[in-house]
mmCIF file of C-alpha atoms (C1' of nucleotides) in Angstrom:
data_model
loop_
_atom_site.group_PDB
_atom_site.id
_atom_site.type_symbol
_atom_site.label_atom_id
_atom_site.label_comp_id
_atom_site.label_asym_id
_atom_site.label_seq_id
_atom_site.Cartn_x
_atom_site.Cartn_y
_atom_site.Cartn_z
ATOM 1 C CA UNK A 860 -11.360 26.359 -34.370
ATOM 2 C CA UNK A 861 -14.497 24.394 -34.686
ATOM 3 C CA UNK A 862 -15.571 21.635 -32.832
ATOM 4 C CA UNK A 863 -17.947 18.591 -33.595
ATOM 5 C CA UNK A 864 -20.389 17.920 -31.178
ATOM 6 C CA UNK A 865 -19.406 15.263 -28.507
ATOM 7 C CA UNK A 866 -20.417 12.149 -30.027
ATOM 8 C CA UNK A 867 -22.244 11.595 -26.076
ATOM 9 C CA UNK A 868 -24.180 14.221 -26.206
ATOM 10 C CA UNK A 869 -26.910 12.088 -27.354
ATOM 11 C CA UNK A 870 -27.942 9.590 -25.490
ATOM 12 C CA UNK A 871 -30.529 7.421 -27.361
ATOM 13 C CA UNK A 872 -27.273 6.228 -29.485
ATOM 14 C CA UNK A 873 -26.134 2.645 -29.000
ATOM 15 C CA UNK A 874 -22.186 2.753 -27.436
ATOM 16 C CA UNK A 875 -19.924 -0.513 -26.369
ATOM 17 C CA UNK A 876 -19.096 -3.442 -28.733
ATOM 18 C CA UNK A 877 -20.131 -3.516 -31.940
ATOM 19 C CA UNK A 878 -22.522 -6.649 -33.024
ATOM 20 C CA UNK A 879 -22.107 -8.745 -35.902
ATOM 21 C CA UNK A 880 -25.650 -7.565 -37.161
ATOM 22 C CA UNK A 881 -24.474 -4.156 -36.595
ATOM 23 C CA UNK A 882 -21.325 -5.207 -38.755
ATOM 24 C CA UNK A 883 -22.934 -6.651 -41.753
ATOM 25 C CA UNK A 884 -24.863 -3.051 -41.938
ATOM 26 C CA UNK A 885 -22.059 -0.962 -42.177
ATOM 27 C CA UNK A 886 -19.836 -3.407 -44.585
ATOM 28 C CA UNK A 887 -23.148 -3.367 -46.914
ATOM 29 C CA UNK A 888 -24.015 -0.173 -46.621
ATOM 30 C CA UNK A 889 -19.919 0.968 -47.164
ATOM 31 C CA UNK A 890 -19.328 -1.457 -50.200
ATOM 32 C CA UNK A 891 -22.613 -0.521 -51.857
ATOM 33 C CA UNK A 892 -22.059 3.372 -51.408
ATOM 34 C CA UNK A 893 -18.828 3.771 -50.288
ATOM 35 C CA UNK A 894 -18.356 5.585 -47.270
ATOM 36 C CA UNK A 895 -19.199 9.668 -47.837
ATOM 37 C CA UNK A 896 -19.968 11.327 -45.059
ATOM 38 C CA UNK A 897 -19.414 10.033 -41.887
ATOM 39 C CA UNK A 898 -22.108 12.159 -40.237
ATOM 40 C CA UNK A 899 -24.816 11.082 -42.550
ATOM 41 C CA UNK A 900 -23.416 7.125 -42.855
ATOM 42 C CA UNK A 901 -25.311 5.660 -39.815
ATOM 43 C CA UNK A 902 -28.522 7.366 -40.307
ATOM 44 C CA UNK A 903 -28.430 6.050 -43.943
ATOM 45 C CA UNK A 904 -27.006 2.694 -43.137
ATOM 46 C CA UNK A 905 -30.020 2.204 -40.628
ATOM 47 C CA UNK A 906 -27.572 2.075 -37.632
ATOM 48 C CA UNK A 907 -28.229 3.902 -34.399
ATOM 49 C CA UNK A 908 -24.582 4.779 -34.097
ATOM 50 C CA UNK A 909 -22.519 8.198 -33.969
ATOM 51 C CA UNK A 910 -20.264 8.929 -36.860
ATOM 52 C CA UNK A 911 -17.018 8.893 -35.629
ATOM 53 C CA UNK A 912 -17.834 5.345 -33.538
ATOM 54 C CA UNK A 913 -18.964 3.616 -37.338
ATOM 55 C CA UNK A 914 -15.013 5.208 -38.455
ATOM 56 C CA UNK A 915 -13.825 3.666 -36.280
ATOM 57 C CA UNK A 916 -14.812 0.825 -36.097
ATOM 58 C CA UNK A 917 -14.418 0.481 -40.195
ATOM 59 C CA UNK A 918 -10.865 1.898 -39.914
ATOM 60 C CA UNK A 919 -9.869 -0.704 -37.062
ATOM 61 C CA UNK A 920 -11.502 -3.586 -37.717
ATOM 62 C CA UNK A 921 -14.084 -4.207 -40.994
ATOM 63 C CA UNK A 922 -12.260 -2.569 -44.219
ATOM 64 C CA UNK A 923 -11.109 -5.120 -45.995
ATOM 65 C CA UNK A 924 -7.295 -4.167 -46.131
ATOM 66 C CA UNK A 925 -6.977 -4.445 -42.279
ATOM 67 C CA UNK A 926 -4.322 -7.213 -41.001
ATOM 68 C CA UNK A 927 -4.971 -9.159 -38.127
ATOM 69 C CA UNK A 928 -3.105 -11.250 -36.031
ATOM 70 C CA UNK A 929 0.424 -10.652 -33.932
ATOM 71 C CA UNK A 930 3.006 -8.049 -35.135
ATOM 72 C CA UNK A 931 6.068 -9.726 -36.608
ATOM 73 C CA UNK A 932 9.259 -8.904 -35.166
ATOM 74 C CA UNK A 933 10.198 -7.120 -38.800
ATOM 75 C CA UNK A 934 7.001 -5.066 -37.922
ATOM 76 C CA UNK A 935 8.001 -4.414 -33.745
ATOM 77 C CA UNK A 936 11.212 -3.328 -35.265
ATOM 78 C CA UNK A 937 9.602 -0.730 -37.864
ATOM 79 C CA UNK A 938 7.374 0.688 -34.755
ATOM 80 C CA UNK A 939 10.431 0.956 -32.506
ATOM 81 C CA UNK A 940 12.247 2.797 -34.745
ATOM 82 C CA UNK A 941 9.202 4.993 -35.985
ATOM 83 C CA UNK A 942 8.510 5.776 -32.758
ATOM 84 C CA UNK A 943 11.672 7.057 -32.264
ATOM 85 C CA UNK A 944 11.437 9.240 -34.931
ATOM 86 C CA UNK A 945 7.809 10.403 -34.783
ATOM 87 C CA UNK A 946 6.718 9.655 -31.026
ATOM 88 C CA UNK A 947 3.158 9.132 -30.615
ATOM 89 C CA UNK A 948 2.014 9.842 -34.121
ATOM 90 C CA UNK A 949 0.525 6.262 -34.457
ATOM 91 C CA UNK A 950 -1.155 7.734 -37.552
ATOM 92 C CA UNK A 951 1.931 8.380 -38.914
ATOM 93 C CA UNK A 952 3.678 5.073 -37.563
ATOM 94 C CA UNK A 953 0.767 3.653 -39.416
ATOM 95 C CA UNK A 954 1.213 4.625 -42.569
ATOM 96 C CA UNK A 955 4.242 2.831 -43.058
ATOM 97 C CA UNK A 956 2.683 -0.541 -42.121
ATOM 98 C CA UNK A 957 0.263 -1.799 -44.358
ATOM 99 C CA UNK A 958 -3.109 -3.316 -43.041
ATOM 100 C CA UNK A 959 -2.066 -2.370 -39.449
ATOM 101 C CA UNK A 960 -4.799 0.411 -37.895
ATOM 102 C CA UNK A 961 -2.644 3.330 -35.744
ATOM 103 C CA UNK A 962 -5.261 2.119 -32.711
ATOM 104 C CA UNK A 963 -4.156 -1.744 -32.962
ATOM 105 C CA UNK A 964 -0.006 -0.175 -33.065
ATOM 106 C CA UNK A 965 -0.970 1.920 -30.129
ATOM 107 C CA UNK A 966 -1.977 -0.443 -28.315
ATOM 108 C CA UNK A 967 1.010 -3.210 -29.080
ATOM 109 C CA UNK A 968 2.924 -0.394 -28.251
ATOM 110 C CA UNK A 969 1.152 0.126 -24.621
ATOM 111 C CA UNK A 970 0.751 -3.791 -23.879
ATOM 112 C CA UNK A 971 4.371 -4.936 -25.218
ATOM 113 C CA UNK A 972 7.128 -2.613 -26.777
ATOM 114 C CA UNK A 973 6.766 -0.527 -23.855
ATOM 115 C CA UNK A 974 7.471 -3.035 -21.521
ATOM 116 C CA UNK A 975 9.974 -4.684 -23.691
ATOM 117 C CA UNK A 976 12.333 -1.051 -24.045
ATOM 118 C CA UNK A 977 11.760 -0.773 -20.284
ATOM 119 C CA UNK A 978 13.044 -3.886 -19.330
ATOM 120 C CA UNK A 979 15.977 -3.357 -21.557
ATOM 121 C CA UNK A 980 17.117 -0.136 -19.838
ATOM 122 C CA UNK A 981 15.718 2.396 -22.142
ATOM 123 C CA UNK A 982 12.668 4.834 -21.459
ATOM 124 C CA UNK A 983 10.346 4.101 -23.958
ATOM 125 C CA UNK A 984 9.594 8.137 -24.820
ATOM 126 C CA UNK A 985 12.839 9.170 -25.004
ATOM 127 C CA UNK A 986 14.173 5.904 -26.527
ATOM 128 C CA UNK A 987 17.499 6.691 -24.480
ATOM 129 C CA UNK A 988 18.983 4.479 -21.444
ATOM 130 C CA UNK A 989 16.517 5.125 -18.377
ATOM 131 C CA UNK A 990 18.495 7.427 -15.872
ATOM 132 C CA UNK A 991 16.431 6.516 -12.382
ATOM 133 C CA UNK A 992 18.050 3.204 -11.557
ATOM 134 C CA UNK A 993 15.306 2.824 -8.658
ATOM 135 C CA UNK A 994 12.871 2.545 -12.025
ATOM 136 C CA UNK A 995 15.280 0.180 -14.068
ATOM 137 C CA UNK A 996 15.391 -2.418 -11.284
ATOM 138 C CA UNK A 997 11.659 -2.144 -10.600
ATOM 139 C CA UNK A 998 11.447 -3.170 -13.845
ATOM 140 C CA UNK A 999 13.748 -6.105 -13.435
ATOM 141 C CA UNK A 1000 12.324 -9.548 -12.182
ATOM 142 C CA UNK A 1001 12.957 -9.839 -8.776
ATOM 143 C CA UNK A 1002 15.482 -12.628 -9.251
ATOM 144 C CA UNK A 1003 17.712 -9.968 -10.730
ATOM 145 C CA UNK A 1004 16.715 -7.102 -8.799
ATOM 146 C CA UNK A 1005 19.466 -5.650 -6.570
ATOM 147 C CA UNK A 1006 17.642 -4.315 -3.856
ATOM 148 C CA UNK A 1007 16.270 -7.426 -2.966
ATOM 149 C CA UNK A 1008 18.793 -9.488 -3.555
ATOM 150 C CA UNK A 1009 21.471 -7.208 -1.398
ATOM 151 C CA UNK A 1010 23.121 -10.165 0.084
ATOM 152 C CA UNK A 1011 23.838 -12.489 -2.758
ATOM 153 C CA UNK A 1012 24.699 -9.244 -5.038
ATOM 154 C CA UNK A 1013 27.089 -7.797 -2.950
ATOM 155 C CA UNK A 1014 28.671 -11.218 -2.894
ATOM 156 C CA UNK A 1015 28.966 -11.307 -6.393
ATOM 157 C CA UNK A 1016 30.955 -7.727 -6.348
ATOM 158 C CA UNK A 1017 34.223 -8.848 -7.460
ATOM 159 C CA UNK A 1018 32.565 -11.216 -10.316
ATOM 160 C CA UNK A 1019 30.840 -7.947 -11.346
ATOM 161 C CA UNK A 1020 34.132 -5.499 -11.228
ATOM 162 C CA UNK A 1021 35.846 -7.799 -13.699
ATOM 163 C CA UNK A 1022 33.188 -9.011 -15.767
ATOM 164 C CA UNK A 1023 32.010 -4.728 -16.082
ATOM 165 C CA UNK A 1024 36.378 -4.487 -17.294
ATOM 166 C CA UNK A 1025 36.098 -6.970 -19.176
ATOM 167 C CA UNK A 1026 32.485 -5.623 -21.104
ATOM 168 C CA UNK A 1027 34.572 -1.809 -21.176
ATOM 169 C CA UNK A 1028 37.691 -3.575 -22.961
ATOM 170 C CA UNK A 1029 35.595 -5.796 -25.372
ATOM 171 C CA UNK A 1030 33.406 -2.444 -26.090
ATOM 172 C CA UNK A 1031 36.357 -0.689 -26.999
ATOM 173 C CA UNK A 1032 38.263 -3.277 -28.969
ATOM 174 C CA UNK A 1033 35.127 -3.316 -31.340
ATOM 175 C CA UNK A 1034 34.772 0.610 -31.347
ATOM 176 C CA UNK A 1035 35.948 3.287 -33.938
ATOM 177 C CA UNK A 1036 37.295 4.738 -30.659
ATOM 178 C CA UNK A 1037 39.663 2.130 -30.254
ATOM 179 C CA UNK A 1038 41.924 4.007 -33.231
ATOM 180 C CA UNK A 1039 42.645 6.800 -30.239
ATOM 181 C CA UNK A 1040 44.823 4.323 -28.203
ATOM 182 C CA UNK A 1041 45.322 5.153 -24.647
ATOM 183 C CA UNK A 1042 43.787 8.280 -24.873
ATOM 184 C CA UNK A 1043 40.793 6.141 -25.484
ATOM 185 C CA UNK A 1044 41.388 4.284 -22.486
ATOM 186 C CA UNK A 1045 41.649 6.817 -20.370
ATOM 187 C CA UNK A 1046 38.513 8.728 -21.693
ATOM 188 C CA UNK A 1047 36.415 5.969 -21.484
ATOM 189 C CA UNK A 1048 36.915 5.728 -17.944
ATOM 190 C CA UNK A 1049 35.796 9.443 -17.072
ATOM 191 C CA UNK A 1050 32.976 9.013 -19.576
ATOM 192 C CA UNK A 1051 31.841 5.503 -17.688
ATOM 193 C CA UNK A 1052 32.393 7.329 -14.808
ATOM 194 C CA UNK A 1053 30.050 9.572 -15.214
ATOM 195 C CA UNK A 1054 27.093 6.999 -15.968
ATOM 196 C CA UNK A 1055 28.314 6.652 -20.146
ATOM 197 C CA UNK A 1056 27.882 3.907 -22.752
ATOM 198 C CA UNK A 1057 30.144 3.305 -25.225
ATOM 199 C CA UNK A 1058 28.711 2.539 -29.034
ATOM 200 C CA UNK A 1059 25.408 1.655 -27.384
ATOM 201 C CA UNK A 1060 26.839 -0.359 -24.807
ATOM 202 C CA UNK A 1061 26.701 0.042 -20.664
ATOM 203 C CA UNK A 1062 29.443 -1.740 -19.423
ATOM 204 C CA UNK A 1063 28.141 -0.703 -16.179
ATOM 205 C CA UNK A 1064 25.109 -2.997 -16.620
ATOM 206 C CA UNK A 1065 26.537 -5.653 -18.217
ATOM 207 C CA UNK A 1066 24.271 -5.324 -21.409
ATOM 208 C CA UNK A 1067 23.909 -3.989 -24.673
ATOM 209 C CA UNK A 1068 21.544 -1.222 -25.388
ATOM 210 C CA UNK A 1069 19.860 -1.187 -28.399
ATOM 211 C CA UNK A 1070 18.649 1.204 -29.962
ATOM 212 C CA UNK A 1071 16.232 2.189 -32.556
ATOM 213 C CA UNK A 1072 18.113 3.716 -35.060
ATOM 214 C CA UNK A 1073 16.805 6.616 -36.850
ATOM 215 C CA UNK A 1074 18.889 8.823 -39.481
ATOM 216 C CA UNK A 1075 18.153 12.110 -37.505
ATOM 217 C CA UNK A 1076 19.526 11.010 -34.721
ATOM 218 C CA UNK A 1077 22.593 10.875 -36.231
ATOM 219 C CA UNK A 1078 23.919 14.060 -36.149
ATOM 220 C CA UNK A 1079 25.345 15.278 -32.971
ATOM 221 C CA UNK A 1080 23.532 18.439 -34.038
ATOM 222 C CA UNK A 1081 20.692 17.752 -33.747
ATOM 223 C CA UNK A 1082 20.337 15.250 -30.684
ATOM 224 C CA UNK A 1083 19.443 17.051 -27.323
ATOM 225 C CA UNK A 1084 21.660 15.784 -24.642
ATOM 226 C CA UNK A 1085 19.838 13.190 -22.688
ATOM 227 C CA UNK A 1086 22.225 13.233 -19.622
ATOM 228 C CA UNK A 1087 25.228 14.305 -21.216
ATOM 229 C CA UNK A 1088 25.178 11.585 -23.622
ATOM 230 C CA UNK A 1089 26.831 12.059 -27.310
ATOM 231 C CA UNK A 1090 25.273 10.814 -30.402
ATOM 232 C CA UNK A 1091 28.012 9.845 -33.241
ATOM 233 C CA UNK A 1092 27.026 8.982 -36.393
ATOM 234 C CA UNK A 1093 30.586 9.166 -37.752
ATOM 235 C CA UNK A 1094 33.428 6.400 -37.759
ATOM 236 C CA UNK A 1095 35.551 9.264 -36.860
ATOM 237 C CA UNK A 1096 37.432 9.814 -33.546
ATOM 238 C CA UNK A 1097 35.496 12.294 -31.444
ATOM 239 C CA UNK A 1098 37.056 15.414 -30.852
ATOM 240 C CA UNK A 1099 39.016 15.336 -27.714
ATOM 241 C CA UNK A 1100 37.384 18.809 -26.615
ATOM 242 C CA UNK A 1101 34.000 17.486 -27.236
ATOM 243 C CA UNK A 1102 34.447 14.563 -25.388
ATOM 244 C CA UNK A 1103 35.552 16.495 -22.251
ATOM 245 C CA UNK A 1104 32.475 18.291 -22.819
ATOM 246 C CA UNK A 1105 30.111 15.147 -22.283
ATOM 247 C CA UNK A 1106 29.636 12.127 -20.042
ATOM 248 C CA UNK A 1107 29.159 9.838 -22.613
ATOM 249 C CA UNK A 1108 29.740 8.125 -26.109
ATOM 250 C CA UNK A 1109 27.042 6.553 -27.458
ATOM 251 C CA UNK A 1110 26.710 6.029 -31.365
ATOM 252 C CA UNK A 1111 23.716 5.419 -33.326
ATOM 253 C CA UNK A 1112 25.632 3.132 -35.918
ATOM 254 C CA UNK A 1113 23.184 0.102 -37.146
ATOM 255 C CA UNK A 1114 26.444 -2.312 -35.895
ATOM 256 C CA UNK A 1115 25.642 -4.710 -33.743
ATOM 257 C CA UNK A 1116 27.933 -5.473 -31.013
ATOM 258 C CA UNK A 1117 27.682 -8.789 -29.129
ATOM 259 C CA UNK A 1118 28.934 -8.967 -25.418
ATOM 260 C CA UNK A 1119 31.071 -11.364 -24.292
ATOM 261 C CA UNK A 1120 29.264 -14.422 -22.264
ATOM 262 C CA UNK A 1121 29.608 -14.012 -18.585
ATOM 263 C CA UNK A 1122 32.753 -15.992 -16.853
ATOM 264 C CA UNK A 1123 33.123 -17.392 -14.115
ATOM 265 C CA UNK A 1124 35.720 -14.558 -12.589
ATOM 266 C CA UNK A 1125 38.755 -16.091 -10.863
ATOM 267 C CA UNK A 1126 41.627 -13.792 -10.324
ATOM 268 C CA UNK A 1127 43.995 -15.834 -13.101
ATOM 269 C CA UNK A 1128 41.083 -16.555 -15.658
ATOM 270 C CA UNK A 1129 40.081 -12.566 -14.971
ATOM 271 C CA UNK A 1130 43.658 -11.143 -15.808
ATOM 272 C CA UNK A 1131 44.078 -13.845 -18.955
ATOM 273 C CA UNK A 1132 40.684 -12.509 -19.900
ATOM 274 C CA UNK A 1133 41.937 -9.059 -19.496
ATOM 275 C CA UNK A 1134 45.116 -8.881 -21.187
ATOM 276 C CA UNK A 1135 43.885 -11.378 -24.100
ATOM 277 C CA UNK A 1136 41.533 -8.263 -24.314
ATOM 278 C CA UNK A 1137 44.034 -5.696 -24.682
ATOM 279 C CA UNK A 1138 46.202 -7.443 -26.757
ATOM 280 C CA UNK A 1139 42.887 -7.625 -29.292
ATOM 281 C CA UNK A 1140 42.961 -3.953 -29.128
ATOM 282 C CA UNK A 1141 45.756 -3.232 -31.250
ATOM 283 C CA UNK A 1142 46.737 -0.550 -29.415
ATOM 284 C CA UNK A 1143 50.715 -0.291 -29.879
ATOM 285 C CA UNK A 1144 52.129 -0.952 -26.272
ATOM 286 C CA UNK A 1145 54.301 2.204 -26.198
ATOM 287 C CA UNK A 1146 50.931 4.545 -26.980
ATOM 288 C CA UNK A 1147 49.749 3.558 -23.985
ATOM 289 C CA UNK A 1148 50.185 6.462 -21.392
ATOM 290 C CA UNK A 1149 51.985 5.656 -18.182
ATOM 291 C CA UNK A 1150 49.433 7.544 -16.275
ATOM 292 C CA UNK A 1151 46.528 5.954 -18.548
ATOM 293 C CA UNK A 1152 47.353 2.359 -16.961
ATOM 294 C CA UNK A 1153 47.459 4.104 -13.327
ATOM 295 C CA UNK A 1154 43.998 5.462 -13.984
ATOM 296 C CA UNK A 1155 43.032 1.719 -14.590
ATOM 297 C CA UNK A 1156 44.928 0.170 -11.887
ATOM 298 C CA UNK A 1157 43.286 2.791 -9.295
ATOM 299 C CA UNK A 1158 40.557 1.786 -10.663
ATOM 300 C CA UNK A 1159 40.555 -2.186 -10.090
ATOM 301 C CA UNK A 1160 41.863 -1.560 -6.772
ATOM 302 C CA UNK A 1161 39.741 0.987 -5.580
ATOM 303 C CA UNK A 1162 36.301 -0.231 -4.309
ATOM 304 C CA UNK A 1163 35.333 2.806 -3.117
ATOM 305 C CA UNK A 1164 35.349 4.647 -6.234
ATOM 306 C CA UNK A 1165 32.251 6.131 -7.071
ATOM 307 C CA UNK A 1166 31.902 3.890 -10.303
ATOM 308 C CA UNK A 1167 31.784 0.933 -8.677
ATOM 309 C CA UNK A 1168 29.561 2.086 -5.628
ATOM 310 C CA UNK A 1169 27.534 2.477 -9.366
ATOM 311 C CA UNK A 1170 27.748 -0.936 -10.540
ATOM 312 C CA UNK A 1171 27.409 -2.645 -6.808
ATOM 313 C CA UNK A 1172 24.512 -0.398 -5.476
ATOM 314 C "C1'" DA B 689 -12.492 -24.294 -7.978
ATOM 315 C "C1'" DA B 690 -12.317 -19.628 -6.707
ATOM 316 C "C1'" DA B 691 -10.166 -15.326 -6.274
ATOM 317 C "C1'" DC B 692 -7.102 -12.249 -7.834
ATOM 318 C "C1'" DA B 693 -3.737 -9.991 -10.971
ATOM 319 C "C1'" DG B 694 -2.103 -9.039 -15.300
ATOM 320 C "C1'" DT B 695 -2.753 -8.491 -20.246
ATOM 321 C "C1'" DA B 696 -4.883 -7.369 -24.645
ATOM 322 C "C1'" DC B 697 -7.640 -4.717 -27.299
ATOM 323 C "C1'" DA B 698 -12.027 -2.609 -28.879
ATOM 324 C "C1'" DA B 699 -14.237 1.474 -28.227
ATOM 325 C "C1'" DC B 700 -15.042 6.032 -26.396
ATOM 326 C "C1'" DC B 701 -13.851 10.902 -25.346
ATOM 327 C "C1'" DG B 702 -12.259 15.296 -26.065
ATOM 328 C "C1'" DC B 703 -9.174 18.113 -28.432
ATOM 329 C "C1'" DC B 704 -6.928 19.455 -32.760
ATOM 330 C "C1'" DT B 705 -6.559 20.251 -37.713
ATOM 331 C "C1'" DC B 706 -8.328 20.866 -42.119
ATOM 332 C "C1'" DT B 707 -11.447 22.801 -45.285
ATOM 333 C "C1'" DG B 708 -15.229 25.333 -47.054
ATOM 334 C "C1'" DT B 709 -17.965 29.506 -46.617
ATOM 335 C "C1'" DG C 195 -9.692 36.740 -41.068
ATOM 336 C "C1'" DA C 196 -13.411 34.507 -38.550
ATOM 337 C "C1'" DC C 197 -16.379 30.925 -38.102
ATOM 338 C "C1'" DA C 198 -18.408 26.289 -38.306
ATOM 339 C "C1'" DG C 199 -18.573 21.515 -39.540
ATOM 340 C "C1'" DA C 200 -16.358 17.206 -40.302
ATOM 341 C "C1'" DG C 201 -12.750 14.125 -39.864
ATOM 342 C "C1'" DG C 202 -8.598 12.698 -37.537
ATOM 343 C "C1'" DC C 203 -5.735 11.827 -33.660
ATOM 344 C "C1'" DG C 204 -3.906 10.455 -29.142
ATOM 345 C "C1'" DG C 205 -5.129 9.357 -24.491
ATOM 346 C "C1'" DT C 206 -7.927 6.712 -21.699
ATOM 347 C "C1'" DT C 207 -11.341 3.371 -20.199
ATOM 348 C "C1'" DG C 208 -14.011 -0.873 -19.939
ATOM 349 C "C1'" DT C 209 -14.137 -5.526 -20.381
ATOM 350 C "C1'" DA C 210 -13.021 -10.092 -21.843
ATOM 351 C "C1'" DC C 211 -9.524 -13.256 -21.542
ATOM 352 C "C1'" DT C 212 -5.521 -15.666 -19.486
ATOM 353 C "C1'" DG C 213 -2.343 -16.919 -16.005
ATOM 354 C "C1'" DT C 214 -1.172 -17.451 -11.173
ATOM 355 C "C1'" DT C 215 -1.876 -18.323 -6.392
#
DNA sequence: AAACAGTACAACCGCCTCTGT
DNA sequence: GACAGAGGCGGTTGTACTGTT
């Protein structure tokens, strides 16, 4: 493979910001010629710049075409989801915004959608939930960061363990897998357990995930598994060997699911909370395996369970 | 007001891909 | 098929600007 000549290599050409002098040259030259070679452009447009810095500087900033100004949050959505699909093929990304240059989307991307997926849980490359916690609540303001706030988190524990029951049982009651009844129930716990989401959602965080949704992550096929994490694309009930297979449920649907606003958690508000949420379920009582509603009564009363050592460290 | 930190973005650099010979 | 030139792309840097202490 060739390869041009390092646009440094010579010296006596003018680098850094472009001057508005400079900029009337190439628009003129450009609109009266068009813009041909790139090579031969500055020589002919009586500008002492490389090539490639006059393309760029016309793709980026002077064709006419070019939108300027902040990225609307139809557009941030478009990149997310993009992204998703291509990675970092801004080019590509480009292409389906019109007026926006793949340098200017790049660098939104770097100075604010970045930031913005990290802060909500999810590693911007991978666009799945971020598994180093130590990184998640780096991320988090301080006020909300767990490590530093040991004391006054640990106090809030029992607030927490319902409020995380209450997310689980709300997720379910607006999930496909809600049709598998206590089966469901009990699933859900192993899959939690093991550091799941259900439809997007980690109870264990108290938040909803969202996620850019692209088509070919729909099939289960062809997702890689992040940490054991399913991708569904189907309203259908998951197969009960696949789930035993994975540690996690987490579907790519374009629903939205809304959490429930945080309680105040006293023990008779908590259980009115939590049986109003079961009875939403429409589970029929007698589906509801005996051993199913042990597995969830260990589960409230043990503290030392490794899922909530999860939520409270 | 000054110093410092964080952010935004234009521009550069080096590698890759495409195309013509 | 091999080579060379040109354009394109993604990563990175430099700097101006803004906010905070």
């Amino acid at each position: 493979m060739g390869r041009s000549p390092s646009s440094s290599s010579d010296n006596s050409l003018k680098k850094g910001p472009w001057t508005l002098e400079e900029d009337e040259k190439l628009i003129d030259y450009i609109q009266k010629h068009g813009k041909g070679s790139w090579q031969l452009l500055p020589k002919k447009a009586g500008l002492n710049r490389c090539g490639k810095s006059c393309r760029l500087r016309w793709t980026n900033y002077l064709r006419p075409d070019i939108k300027r100004g902040n990225f609307s949050p139809d557009e941030e959505q478009i990149i997310i989801d993009l992204h998703s699909l291509h990675g970092n093929r801004w080019s590509t990304i480009a292409s389906h915004l019109p007026g926006r240059s793949d340098n200017e989307i790049k660098n939104f991307w770097n100075t604010n959608l970045r930031k913005k997926l990290l802060r909500s849980g999810i590693e911007p490359k991978t666009h799945r939930p971020i598994s180093d916690l130590n990184l998640f609540f780096n991320l988090l303001p301080t006020s909300i960061n767990p490590w530093e706030n040991a004391l006054e988190f640990h106090a809030d524990q029992a607030n927490q363990k319902i409020q995380v029951l209450q997310n689980i049982l709300k997720v379910l009651s607006t999930s496909p897998l809600s049709n598998t009844g206590a089966n469901c129930l009990g699933e859900s716990y192993n899959l939690i357990q093991s550091g799941g989401c259900i439809n997007g959602i980690d109870p264990l965080h108290l938040q909803e995930l969202s996620y850019p949704l692209s088509p070919n992550l729909g099939s289960i096929e062809s997702v890689p598994e992040p940490f054991g994490t399913i991708y569904m694309n189907s309203m259908e009930t998951i197969p009960e060997n696949l789930v035993n297979q994975t540690n996690g449920i987490r579907s790519t649907s374009n629903e939205e699911y809304s959490l429930p606003a945080l309680v105040p958690a006293t023990t008779e508000t908590c259980t009115a909370n939590l049986m109003n949420s079961i009875n939403s379920m429409h589970i029929p009582n007698q589906t509801i395996a005996s051993n199913c509603i042990e597995t969830w009564g260990n589960l409230i009363d043990d503290s030392s369970s490794s899922l909530w050592k999860d939520i409270y460290h």
